[in-house]
mmCIF file of C-alpha atoms and ligand atoms in Angstrom:
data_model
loop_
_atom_site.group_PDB
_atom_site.id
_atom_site.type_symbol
_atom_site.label_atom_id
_atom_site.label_comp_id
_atom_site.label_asym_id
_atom_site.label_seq_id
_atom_site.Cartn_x
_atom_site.Cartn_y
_atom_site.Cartn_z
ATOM 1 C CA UNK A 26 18.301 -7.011 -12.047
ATOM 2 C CA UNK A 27 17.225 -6.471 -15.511
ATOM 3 C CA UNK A 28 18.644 -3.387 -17.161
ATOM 4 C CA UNK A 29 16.331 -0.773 -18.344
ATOM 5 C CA UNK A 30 17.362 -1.219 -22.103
ATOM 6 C CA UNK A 31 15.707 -4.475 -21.879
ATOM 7 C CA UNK A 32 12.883 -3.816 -19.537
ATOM 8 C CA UNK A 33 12.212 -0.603 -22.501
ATOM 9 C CA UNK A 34 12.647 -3.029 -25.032
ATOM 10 C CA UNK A 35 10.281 -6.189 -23.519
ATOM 11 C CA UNK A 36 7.586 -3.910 -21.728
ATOM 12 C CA UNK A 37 8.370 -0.129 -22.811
ATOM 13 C CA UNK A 38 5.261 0.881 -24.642
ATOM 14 C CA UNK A 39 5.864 4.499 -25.938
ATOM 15 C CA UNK A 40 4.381 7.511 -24.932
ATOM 16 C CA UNK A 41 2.493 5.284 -22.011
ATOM 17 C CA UNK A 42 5.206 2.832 -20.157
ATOM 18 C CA UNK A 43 9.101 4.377 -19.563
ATOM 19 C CA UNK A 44 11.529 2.524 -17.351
ATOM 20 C CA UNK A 45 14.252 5.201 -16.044
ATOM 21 C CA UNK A 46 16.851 5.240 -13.405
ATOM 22 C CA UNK A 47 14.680 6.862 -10.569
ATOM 23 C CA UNK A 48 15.806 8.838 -6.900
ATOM 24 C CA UNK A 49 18.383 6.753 -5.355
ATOM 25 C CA UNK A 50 19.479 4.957 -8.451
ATOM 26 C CA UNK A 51 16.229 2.885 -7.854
ATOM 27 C CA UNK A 52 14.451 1.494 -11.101
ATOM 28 C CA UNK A 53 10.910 2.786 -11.742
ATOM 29 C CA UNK A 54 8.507 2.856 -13.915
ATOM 30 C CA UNK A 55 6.189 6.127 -15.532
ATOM 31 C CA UNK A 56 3.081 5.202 -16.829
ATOM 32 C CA UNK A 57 1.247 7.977 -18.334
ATOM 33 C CA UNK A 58 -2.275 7.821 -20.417
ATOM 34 C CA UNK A 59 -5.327 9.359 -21.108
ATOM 35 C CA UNK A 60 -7.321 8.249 -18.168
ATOM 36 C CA UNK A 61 -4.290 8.983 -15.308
ATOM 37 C CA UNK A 62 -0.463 8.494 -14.365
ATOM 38 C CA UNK A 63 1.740 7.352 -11.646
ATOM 39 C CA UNK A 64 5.033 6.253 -10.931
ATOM 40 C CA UNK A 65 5.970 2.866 -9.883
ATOM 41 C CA UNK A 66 9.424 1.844 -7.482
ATOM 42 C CA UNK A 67 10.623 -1.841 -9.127
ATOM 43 C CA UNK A 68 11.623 -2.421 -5.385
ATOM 44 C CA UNK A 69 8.840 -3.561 -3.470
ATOM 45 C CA UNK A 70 6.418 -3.017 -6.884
ATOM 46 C CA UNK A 71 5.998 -0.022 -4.961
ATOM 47 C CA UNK A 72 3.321 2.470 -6.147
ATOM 48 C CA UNK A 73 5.051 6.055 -5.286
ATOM 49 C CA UNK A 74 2.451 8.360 -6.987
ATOM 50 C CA UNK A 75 -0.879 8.435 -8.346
ATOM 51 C CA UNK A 76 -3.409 10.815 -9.805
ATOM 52 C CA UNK A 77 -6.361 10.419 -12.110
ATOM 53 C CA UNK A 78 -5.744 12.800 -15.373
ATOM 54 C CA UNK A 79 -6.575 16.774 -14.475
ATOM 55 C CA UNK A 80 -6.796 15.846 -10.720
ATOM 56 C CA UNK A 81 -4.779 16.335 -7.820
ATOM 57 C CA UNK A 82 -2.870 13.365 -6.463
ATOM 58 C CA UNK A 83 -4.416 11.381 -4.414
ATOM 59 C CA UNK A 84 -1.430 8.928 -2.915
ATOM 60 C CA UNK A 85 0.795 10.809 -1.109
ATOM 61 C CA UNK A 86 4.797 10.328 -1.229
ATOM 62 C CA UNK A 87 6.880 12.308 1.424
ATOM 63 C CA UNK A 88 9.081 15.404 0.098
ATOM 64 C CA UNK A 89 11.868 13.607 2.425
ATOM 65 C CA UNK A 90 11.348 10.361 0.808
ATOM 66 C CA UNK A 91 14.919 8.580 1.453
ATOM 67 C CA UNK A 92 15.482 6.352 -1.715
ATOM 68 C CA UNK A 93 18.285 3.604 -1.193
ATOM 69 C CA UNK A 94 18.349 -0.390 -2.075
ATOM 70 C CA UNK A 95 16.572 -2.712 0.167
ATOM 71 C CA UNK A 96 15.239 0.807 2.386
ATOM 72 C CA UNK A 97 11.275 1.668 2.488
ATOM 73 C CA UNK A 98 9.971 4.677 0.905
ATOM 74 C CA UNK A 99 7.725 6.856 3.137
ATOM 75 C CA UNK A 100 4.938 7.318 1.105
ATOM 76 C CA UNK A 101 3.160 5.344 -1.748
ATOM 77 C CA UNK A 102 1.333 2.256 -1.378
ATOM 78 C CA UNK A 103 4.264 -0.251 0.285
ATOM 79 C CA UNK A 104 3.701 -3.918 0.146
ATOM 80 C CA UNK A 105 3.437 -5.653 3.630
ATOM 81 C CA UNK A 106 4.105 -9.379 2.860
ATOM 82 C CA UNK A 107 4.469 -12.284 4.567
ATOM 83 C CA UNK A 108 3.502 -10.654 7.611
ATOM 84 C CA UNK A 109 2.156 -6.889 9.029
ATOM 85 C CA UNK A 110 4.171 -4.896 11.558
ATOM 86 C CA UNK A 111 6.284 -6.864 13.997
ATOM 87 C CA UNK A 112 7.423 -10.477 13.102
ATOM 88 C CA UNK A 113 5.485 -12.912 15.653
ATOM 89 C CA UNK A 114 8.773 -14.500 17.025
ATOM 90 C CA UNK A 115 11.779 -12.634 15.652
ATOM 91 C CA UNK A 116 11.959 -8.910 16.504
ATOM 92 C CA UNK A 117 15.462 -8.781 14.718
ATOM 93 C CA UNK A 118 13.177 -9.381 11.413
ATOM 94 C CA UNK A 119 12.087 -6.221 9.414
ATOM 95 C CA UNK A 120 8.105 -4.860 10.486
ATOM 96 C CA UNK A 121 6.360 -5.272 7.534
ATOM 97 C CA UNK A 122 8.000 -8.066 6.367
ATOM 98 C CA UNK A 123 10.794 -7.737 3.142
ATOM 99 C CA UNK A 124 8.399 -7.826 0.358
ATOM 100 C CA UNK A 125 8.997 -4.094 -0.040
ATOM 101 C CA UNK A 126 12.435 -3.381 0.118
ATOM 102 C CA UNK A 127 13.639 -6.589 -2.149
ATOM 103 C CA UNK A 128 13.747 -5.977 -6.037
ATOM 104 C CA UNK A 129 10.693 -7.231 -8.338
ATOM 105 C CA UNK A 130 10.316 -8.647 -11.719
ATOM 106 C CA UNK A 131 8.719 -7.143 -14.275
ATOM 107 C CA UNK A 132 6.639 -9.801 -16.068
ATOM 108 C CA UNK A 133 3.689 -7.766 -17.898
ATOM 109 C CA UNK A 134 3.132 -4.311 -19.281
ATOM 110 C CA UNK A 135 -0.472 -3.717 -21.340
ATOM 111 C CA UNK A 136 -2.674 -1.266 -22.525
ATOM 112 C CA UNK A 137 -6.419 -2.381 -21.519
ATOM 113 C CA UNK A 138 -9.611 -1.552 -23.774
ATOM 114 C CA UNK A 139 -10.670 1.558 -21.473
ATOM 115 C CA UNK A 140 -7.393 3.295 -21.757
ATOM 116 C CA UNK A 141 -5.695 2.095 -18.322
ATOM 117 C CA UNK A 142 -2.442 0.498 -18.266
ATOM 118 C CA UNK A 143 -1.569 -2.470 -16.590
ATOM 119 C CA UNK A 144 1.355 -3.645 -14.887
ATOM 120 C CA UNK A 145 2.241 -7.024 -13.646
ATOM 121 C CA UNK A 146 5.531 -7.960 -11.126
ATOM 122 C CA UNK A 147 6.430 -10.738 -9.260
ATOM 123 C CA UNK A 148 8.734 -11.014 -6.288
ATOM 124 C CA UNK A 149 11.426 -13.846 -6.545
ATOM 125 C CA UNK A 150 12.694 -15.344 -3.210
ATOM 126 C CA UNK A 151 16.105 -14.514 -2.962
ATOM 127 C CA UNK A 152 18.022 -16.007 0.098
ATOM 128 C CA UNK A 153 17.983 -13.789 2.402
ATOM 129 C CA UNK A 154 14.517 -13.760 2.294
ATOM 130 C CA UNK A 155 14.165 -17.464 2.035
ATOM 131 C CA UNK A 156 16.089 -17.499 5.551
ATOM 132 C CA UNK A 157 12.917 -15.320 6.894
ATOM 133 C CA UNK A 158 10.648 -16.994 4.669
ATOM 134 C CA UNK A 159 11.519 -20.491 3.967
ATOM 135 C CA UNK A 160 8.097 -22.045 1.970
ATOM 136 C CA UNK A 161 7.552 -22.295 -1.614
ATOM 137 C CA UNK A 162 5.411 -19.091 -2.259
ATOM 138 C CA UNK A 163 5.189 -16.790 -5.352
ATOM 139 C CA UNK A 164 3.933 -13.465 -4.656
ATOM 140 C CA UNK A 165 3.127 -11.006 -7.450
ATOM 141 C CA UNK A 166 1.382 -7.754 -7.997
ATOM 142 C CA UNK A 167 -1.261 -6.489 -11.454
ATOM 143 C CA UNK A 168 -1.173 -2.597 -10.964
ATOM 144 C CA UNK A 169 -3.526 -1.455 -12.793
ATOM 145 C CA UNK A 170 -3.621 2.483 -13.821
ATOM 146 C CA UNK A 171 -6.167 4.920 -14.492
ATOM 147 C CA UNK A 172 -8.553 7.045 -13.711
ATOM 148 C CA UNK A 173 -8.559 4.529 -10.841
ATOM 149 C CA UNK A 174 -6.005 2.690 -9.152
ATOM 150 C CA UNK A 175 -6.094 -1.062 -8.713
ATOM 151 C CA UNK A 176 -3.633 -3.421 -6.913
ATOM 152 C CA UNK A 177 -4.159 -7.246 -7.087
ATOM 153 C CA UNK A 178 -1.837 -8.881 -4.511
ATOM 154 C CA UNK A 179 -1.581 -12.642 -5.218
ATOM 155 C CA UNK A 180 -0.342 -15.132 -3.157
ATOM 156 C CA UNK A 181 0.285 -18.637 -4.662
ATOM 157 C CA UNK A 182 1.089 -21.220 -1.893
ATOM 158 C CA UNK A 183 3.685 -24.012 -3.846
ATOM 159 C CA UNK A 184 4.479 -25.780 -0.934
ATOM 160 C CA UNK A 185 3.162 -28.892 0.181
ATOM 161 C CA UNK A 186 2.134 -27.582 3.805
ATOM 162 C CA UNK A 187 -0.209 -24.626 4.397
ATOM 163 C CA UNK A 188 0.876 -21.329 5.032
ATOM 164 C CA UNK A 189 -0.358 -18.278 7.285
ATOM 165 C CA UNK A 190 0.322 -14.449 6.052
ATOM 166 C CA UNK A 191 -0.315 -11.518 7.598
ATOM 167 C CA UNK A 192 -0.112 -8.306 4.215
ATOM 168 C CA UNK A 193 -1.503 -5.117 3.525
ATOM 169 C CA UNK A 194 -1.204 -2.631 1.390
ATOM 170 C CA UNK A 195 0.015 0.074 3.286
ATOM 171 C CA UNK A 196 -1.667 3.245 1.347
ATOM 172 C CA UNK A 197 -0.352 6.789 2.110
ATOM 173 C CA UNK A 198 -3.423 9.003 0.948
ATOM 174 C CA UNK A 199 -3.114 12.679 0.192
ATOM 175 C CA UNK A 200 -5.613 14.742 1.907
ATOM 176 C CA UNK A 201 -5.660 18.730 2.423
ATOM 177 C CA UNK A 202 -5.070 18.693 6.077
ATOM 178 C CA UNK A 203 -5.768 15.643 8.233
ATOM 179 C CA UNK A 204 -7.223 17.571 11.133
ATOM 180 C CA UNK A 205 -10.121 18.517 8.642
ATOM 181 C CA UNK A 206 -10.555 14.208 6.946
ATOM 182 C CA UNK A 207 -13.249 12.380 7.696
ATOM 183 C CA UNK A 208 -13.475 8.412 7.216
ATOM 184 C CA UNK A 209 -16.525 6.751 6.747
ATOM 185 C CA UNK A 210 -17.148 2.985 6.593
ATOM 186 C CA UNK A 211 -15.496 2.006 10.112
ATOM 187 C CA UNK A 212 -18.656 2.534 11.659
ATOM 188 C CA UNK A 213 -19.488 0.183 14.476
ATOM 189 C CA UNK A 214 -15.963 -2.219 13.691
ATOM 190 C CA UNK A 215 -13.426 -2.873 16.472
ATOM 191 C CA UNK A 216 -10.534 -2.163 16.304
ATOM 192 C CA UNK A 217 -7.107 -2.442 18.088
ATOM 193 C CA UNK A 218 -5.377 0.730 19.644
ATOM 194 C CA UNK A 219 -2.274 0.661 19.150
ATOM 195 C CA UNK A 220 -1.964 4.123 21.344
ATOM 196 C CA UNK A 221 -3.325 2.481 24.448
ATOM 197 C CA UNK A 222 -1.886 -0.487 24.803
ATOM 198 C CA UNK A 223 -3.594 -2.374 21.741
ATOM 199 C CA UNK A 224 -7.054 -2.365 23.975
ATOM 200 C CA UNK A 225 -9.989 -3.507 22.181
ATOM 201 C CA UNK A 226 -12.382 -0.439 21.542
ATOM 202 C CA UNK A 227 -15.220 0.236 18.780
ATOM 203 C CA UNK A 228 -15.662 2.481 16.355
ATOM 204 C CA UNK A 229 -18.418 5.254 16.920
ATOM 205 C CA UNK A 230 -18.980 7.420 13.994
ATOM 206 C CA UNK A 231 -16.434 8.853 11.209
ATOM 207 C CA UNK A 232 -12.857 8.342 12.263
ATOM 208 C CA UNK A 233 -11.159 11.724 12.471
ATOM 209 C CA UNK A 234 -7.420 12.753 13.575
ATOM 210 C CA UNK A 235 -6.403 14.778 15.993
ATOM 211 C CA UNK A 236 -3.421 13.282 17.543
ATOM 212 C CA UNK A 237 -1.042 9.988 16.773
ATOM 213 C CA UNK A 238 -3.551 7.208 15.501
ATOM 214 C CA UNK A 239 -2.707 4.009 15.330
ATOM 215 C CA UNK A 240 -5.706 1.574 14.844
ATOM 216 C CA UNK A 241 -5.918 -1.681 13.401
ATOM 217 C CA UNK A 242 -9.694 -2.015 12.860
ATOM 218 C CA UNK A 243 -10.710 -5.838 12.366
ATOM 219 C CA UNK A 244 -13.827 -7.871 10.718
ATOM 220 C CA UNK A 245 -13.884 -4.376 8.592
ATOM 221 C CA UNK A 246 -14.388 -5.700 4.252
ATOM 222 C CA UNK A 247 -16.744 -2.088 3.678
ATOM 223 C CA UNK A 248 -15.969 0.598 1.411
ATOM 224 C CA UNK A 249 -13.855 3.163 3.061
ATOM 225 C CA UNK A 250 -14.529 7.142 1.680
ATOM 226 C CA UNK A 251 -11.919 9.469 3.018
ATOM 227 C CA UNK A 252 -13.672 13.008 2.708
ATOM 228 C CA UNK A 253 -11.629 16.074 2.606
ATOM 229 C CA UNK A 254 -13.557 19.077 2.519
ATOM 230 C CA UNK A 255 -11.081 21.746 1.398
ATOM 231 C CA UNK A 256 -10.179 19.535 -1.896
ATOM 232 C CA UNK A 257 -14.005 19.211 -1.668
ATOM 233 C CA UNK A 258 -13.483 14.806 -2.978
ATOM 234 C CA UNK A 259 -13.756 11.783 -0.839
ATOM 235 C CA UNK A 260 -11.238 9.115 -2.088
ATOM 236 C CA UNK A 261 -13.157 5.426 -2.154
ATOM 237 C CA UNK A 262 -11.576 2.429 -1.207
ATOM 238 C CA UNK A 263 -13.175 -0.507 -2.387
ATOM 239 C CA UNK A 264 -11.114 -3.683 -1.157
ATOM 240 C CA UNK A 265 -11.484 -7.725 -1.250
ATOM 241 C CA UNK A 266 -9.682 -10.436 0.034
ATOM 242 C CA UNK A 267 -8.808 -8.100 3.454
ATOM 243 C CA UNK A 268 -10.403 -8.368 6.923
ATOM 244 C CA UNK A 269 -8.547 -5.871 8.616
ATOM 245 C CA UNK A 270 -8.447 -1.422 7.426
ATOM 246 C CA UNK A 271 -5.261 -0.090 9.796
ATOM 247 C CA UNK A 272 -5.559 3.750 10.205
ATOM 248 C CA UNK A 273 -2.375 5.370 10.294
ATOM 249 C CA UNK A 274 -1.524 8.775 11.519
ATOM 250 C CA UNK A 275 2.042 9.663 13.151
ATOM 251 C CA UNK A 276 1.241 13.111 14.050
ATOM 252 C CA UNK A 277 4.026 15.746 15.044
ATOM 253 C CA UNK A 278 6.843 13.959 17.559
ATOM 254 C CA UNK A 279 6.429 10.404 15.437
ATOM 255 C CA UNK A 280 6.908 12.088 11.921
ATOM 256 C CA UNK A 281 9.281 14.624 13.588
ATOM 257 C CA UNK A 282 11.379 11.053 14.874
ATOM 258 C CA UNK A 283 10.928 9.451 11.869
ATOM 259 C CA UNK A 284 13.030 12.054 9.993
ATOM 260 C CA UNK A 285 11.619 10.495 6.339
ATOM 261 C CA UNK A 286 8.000 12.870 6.495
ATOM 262 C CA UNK A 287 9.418 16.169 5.726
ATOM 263 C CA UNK A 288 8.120 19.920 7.674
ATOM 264 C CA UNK A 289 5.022 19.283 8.600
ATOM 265 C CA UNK A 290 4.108 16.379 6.145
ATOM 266 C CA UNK A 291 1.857 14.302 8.369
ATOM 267 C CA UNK A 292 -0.605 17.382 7.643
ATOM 268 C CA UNK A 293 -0.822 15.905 4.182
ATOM 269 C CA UNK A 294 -1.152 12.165 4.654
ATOM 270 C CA UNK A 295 -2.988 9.647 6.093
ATOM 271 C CA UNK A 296 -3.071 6.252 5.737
ATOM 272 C CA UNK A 297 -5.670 3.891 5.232
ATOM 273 C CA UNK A 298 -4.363 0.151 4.702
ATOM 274 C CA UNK A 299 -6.361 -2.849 3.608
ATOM 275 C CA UNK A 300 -4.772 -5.730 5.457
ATOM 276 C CA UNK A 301 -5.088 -8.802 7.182
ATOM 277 C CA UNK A 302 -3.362 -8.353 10.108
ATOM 278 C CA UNK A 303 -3.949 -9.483 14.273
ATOM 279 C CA UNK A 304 -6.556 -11.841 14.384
ATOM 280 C CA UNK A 305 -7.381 -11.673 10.765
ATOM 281 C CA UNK A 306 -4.231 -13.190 9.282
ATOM 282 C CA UNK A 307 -4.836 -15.789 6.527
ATOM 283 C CA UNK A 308 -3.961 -19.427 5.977
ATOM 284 C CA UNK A 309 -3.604 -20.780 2.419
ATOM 285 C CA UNK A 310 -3.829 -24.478 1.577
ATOM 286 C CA UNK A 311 -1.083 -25.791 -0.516
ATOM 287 C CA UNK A 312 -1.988 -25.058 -4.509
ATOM 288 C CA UNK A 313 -4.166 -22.616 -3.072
ATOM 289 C CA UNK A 314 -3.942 -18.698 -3.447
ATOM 290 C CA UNK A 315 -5.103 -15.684 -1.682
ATOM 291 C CA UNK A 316 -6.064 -11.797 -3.288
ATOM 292 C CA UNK A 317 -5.635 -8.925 -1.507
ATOM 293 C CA UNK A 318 -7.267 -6.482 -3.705
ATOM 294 C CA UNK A 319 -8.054 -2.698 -3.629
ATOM 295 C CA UNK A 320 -9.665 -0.203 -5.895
ATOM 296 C CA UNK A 321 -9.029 3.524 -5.104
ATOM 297 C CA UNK A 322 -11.314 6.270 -7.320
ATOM 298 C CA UNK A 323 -11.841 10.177 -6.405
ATOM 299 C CA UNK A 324 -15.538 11.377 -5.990
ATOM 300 C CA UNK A 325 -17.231 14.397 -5.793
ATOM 301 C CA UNK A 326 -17.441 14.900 -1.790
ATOM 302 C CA UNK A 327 -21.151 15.164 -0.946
HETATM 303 O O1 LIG B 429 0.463 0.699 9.642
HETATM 304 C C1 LIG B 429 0.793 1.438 10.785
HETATM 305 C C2 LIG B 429 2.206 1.071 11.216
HETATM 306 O O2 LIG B 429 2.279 -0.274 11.601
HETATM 307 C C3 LIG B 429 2.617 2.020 12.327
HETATM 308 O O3 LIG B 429 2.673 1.365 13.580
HETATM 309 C C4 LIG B 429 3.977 2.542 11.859
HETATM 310 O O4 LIG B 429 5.008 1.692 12.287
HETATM 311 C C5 LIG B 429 3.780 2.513 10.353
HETATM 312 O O5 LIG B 429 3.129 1.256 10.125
HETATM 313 C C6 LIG B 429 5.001 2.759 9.519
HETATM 314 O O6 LIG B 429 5.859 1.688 9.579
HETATM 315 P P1 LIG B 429 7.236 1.788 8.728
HETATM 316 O O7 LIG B 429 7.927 0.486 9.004
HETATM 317 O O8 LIG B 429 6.862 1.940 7.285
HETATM 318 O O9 LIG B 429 7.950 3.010 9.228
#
């Protein structure tokens, strides 16, 4: 891992870019300009916080965070890559795949025309995760930050046989108080419940939360708006490259059990992934390459 004298001294810019020994004696990086600031985890390329300059944030990281090597963060936008929830065959595998919890490189830091900052990391197979991935693929991520927030996930197949991935970026938004969100843009999609049994149901109206949700909504490439009344702003989500939007809610027990969402903090998040998971997983030709991107910007709620 590189050490932060050098990552200052390649990609520091002042005043904007600052690599520091974060929570955990995990690596991140502050970005801070005129348009917005957030924090990025080097492990996992992990977005932990976001919020457009004078605002609120709007992605949510747990109080009770744990912060360890090679553990996931509650909270933030994790990286789910090479596949989304479960492994297919091996349950002894991590959900979500590793993508998250391995260290990435920092190969880019620049300041763009409008004032946002851009970041650019790429995961290097290591050999434990060759052994639960073993093709030839390069995965990086271009963060871009500002008054909106934009992830480009790239995957580059190298090998000389095609490849299927299941990813998503796993976005913890911060809302108000989920029992009072709306979200717009499912309308009409099915979707998978994963609180009764995975059946096949469809979407009728605005999703809204009022007990564990677990969805996995499929042939859904819409904008998303998440509108929360009391912070009177819906939070877009533009996306491209994903089939699937999984909405996430553990409610009181789940968080309770999960012992990483703090007193009450499932109040204050919900999540709203852009994925391509279940039937929507995606196959990449050799030399090819697959985006998963996602553009996040706060609006007045109307
Ligand atoms: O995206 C929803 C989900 O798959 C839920 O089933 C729940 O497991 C959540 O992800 C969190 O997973 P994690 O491994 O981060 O605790």
């Amino acid at each position: 891992m590189t050490d932060l004298s050098t990552l200052n001294a390649r990609f520091g810019l002042s005043g904007q870019v600052v690599f520091k020994q974060g929570s955990g004696g995990l690596d991140v990086v502050e970005v801070v300009n005129s348009r917005g600031s957030a924090t990025v985890a080097l492990q996992g390329a992990q977005v932990l916080t976001w919020a457009p300059r004078g605002s609120p944030p709007v992605i949510w990281l747990s109080r009770a965070a744990k912060f360890a090597p090679g553990k996931s963060i509650r909270g933030g936008v994790p990286v789910c890559w090479p596949w989304f929830g479960p492994h297919a065959t091996v349950a002894t595998l991590p959900a979500h795949g590793f993508a998250r919890t391995v260290p990435w490189v920092v190969i880019g830091a620049q300041t763009l025309a409008d004032g946002a900052t851009r970041l650019d990391f790429r995961l290097v197979l290591n050999e434990a995760s060759r052994a639960q991935w073993p093709h030839a693929t390069l995965l990086e991520s271009h963060i871009t930050v500002g008054a909106a927030l934009e992830i480009d996930l790239v995957t580059r197949n190298a090998d000389r046989s095609a490849i299927t991935i299941g990813d998503a970026l796993h976005t913890y938004f911060e809302v108000s108080d989920v029992r009072q969100v709306k979200i717009r843009g499912l309308e009409g999609c099915p979707y998978l419940d994963k609180m009764d049994g995975g059946k096949r149901k469809t979407q009728t109206g605005p999703v809204t939360i009022g007990a564990e949700t677990d969805r996995i909504y499929l042939d859904s490439s819409a904008d998303c708006l998440i509108d929360d009344p009391s912070l009177k702003r819906s939070i877009r989500i533009r996306k491209r490259g994903s089939h699937s939007t999984v909405v996430w809610n553990p409610w009181i027990e789940k968080s309770l059990k999960m012992g990483d969402f703090g007193e009450n903090g499932y109040l204050n998040m919900l999540c709203v992934e852009s994925a391509n998971a279940a039937d929507d997983v995606v196959t990449i030709a050799p030399g090819g390459e697959h985006h998963l991107w996602v553009r996040y910007e706060i609006e007045p709620m109307n």
